[in-house]
CSV table of C-alpha atoms in Angstrom, one decimal:
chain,number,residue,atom,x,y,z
J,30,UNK,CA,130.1,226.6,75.9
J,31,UNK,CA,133.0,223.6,75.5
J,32,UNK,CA,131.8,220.8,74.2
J,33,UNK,CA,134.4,217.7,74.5
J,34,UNK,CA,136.7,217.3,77.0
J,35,UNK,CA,140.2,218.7,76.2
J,36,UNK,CA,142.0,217.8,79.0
J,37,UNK,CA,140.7,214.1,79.1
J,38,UNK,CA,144.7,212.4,78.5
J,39,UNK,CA,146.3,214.6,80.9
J,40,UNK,CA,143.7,214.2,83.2
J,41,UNK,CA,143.7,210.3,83.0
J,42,UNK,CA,147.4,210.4,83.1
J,43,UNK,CA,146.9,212.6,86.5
J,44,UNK,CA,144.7,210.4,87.9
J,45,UNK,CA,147.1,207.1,86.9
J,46,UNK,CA,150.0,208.8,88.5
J,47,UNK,CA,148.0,209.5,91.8
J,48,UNK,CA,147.1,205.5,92.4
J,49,UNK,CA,151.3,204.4,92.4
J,50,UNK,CA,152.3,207.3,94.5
J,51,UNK,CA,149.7,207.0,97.3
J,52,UNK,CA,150.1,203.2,97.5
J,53,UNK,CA,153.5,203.7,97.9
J,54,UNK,CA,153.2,206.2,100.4
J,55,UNK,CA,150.6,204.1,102.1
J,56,UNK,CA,152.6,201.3,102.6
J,57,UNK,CA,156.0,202.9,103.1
J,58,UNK,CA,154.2,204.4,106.2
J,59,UNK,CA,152.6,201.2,107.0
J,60,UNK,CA,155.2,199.2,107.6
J,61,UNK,CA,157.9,201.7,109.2
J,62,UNK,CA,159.0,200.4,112.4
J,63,UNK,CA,162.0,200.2,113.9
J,64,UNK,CA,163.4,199.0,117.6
J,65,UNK,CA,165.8,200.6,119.7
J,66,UNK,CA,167.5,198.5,122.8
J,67,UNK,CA,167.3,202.2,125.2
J,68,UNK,CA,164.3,203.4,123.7
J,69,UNK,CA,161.9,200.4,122.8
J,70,UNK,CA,159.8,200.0,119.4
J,71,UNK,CA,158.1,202.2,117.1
J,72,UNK,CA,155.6,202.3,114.7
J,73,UNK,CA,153.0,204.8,112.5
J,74,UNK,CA,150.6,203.3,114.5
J,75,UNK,CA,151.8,205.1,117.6
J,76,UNK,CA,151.1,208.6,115.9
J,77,UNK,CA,147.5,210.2,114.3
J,78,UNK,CA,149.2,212.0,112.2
J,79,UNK,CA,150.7,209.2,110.0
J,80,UNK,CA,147.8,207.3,110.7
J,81,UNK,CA,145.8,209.9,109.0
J,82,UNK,CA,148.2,209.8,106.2
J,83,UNK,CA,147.6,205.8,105.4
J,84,UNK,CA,143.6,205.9,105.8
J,85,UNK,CA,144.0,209.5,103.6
J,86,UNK,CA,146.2,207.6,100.5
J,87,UNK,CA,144.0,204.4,100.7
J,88,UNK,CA,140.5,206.9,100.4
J,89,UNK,CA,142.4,208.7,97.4
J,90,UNK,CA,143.9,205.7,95.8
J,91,UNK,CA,140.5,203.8,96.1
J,92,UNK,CA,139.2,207.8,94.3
J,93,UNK,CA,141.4,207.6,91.7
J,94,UNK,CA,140.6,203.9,90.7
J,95,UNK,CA,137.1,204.4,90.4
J,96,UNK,CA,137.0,207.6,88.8
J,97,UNK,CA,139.4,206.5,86.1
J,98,UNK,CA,136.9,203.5,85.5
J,99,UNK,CA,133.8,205.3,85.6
J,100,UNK,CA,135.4,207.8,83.4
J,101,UNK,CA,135.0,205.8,80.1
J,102,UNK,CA,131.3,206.1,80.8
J,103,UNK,CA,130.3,208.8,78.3
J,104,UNK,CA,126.8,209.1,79.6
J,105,UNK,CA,128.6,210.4,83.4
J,106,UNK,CA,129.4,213.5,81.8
J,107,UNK,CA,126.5,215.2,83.4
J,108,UNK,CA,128.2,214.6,86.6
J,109,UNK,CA,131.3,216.8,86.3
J,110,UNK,CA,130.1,218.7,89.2
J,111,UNK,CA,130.4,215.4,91.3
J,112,UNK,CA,134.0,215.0,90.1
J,113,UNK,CA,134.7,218.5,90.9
J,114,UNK,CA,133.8,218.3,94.4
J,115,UNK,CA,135.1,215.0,95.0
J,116,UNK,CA,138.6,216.5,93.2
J,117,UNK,CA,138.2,219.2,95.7
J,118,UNK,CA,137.6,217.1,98.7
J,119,UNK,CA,140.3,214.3,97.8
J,120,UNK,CA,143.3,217.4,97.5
J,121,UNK,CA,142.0,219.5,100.4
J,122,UNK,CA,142.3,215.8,102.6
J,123,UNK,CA,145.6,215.2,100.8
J,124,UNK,CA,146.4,218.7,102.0
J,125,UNK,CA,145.6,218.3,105.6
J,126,UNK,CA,147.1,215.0,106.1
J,127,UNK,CA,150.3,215.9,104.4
J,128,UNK,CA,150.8,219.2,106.4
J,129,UNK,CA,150.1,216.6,109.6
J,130,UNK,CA,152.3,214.3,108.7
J,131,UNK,CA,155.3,216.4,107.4
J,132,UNK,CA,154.7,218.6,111.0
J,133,UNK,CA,155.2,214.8,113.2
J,134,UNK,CA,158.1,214.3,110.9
J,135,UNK,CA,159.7,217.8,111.7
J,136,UNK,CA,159.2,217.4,115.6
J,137,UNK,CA,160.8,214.3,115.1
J,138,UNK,CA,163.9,215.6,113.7
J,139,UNK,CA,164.2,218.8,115.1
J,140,UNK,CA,162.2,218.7,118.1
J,141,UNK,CA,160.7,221.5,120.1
J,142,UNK,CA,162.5,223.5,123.1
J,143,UNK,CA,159.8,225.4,124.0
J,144,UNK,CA,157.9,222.5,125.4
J,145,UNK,CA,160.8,220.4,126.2
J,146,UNK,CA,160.6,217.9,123.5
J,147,UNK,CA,164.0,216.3,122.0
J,148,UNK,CA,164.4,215.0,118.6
J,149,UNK,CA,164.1,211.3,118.2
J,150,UNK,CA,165.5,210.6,115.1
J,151,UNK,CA,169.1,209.7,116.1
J,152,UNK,CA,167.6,206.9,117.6
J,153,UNK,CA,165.1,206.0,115.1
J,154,UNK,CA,167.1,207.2,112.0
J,155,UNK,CA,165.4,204.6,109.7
J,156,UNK,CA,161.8,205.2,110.8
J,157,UNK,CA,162.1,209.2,110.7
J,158,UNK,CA,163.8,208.6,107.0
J,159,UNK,CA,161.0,205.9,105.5
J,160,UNK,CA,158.5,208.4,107.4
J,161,UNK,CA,160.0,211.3,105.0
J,162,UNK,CA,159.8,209.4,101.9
J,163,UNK,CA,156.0,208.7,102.6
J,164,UNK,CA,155.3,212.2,103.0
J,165,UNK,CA,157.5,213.0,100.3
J,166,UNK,CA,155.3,210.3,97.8
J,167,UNK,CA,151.7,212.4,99.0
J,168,UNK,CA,153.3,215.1,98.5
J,169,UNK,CA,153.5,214.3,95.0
J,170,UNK,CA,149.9,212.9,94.8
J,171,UNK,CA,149.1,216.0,96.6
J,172,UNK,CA,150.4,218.1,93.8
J,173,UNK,CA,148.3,215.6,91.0
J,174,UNK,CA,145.1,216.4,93.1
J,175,UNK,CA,145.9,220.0,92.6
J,176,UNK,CA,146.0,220.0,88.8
J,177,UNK,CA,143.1,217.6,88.6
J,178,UNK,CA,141.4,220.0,91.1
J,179,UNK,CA,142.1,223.1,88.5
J,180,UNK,CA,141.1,220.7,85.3
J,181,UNK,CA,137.7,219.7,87.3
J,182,UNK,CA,136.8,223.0,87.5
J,183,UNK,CA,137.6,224.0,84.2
J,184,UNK,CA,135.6,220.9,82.8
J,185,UNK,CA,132.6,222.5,85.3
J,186,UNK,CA,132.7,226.1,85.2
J,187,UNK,CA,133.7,226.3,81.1
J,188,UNK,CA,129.8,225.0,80.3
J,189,UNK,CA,128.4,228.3,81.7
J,190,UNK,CA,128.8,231.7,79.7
J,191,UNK,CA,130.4,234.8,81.2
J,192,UNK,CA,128.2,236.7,83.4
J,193,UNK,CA,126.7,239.6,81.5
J,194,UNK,CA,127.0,238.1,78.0
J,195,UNK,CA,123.3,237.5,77.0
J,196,UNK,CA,123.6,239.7,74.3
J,197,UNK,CA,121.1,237.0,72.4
J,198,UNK,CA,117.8,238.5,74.2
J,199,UNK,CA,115.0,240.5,73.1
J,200,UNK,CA,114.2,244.1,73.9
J,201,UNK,CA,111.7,242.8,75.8
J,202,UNK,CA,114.2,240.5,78.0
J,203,UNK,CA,116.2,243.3,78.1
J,204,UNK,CA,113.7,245.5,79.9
J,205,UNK,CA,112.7,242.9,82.2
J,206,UNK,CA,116.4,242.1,83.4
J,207,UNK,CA,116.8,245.9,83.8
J,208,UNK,CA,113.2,246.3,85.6
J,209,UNK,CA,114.5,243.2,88.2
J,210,UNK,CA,118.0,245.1,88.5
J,211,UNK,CA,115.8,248.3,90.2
J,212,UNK,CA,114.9,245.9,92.8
């Protein structure tokens, strides 16, 4: 068993890095707009996808904010396990929104023949382009949530032995485990 946490600087540094590059991303994406005379006005608001991506960096901003304060407390060791699924959670809905996000921002450049949809960003140039660097920005807190999703787990799973490594127990325990193994 670990005792300590090794990985506690990086980790905090992880989590510190996270809060800066979802805000950004948030609000890059929250105020792109942009008018065209032909073509009218535009705005995240008019697609789920980027709406997905604001309300998904302000959920793991507000994370990481609370778990970095919460982690000086020494007595919330015992909930690792919490941290580890939250870690999971907050990386898996970085994921999703960052794949839905980066797939509006492709359609929007390259469009999509097959169902006759044009490209729009030679009319919206500068929405489609702070759109990008949004996605671009939870893609890197994506990538934080990753490691801190690996360093979680670590943290979790290094406080149990290996399986099959009870080499402590009696005879006794011995021929009970190998009694219960029959069955």
């Amino acid at each position: 068993m670990t005792t300590g946490r090794p990985f506690k600087v990086p980790e905090m540094a992880l989590r510190v890095c996270v809060i800066p590059l979802a805000v950004a991303s948030l609000w890059r994406m929250a105020t792109n707009r942009q008018a065209d005379d032909a073509y009218g006005e535009i705005h995240f608001s008019n697609l789920s996808g980027f709406k997905y991506l604001v309300v998904i960096n302000a959920i793991t901003a507000a994370y990481s904010v609370v778990s970095i304060l919460l982690s000086s407390f020494k007595s919330l060791a015992r909930y690792d396990w919490i941290v580890f699924v939250l870690d999971q959670a907050a990386a898996y809905l970085l994921l999703t929104s960052c794949s839905a996000a980066a797939e509006v921002v492709y359609l929007a450049r390259e469009g999509d023949r097959e169902v006759s949809w044009g490209e729009v960003c030679s009319y919206f140039g500068r929405f489609c382009s702070r759109a990008t660097v949004s996605v671009a920005l939870q893609a890197g807190a994506l990538l934080c949530f990753v490691v801190l999703s690996l360093v979680s787990a670590f943290r979790v799973f290094s406080r149990f032995d290996a399986p099959g490594a009870d080499v402590d127990c009696s005879e006794s325990e011995s021929k009970q485990v190998d009694e219960q193994r029959k069955y």
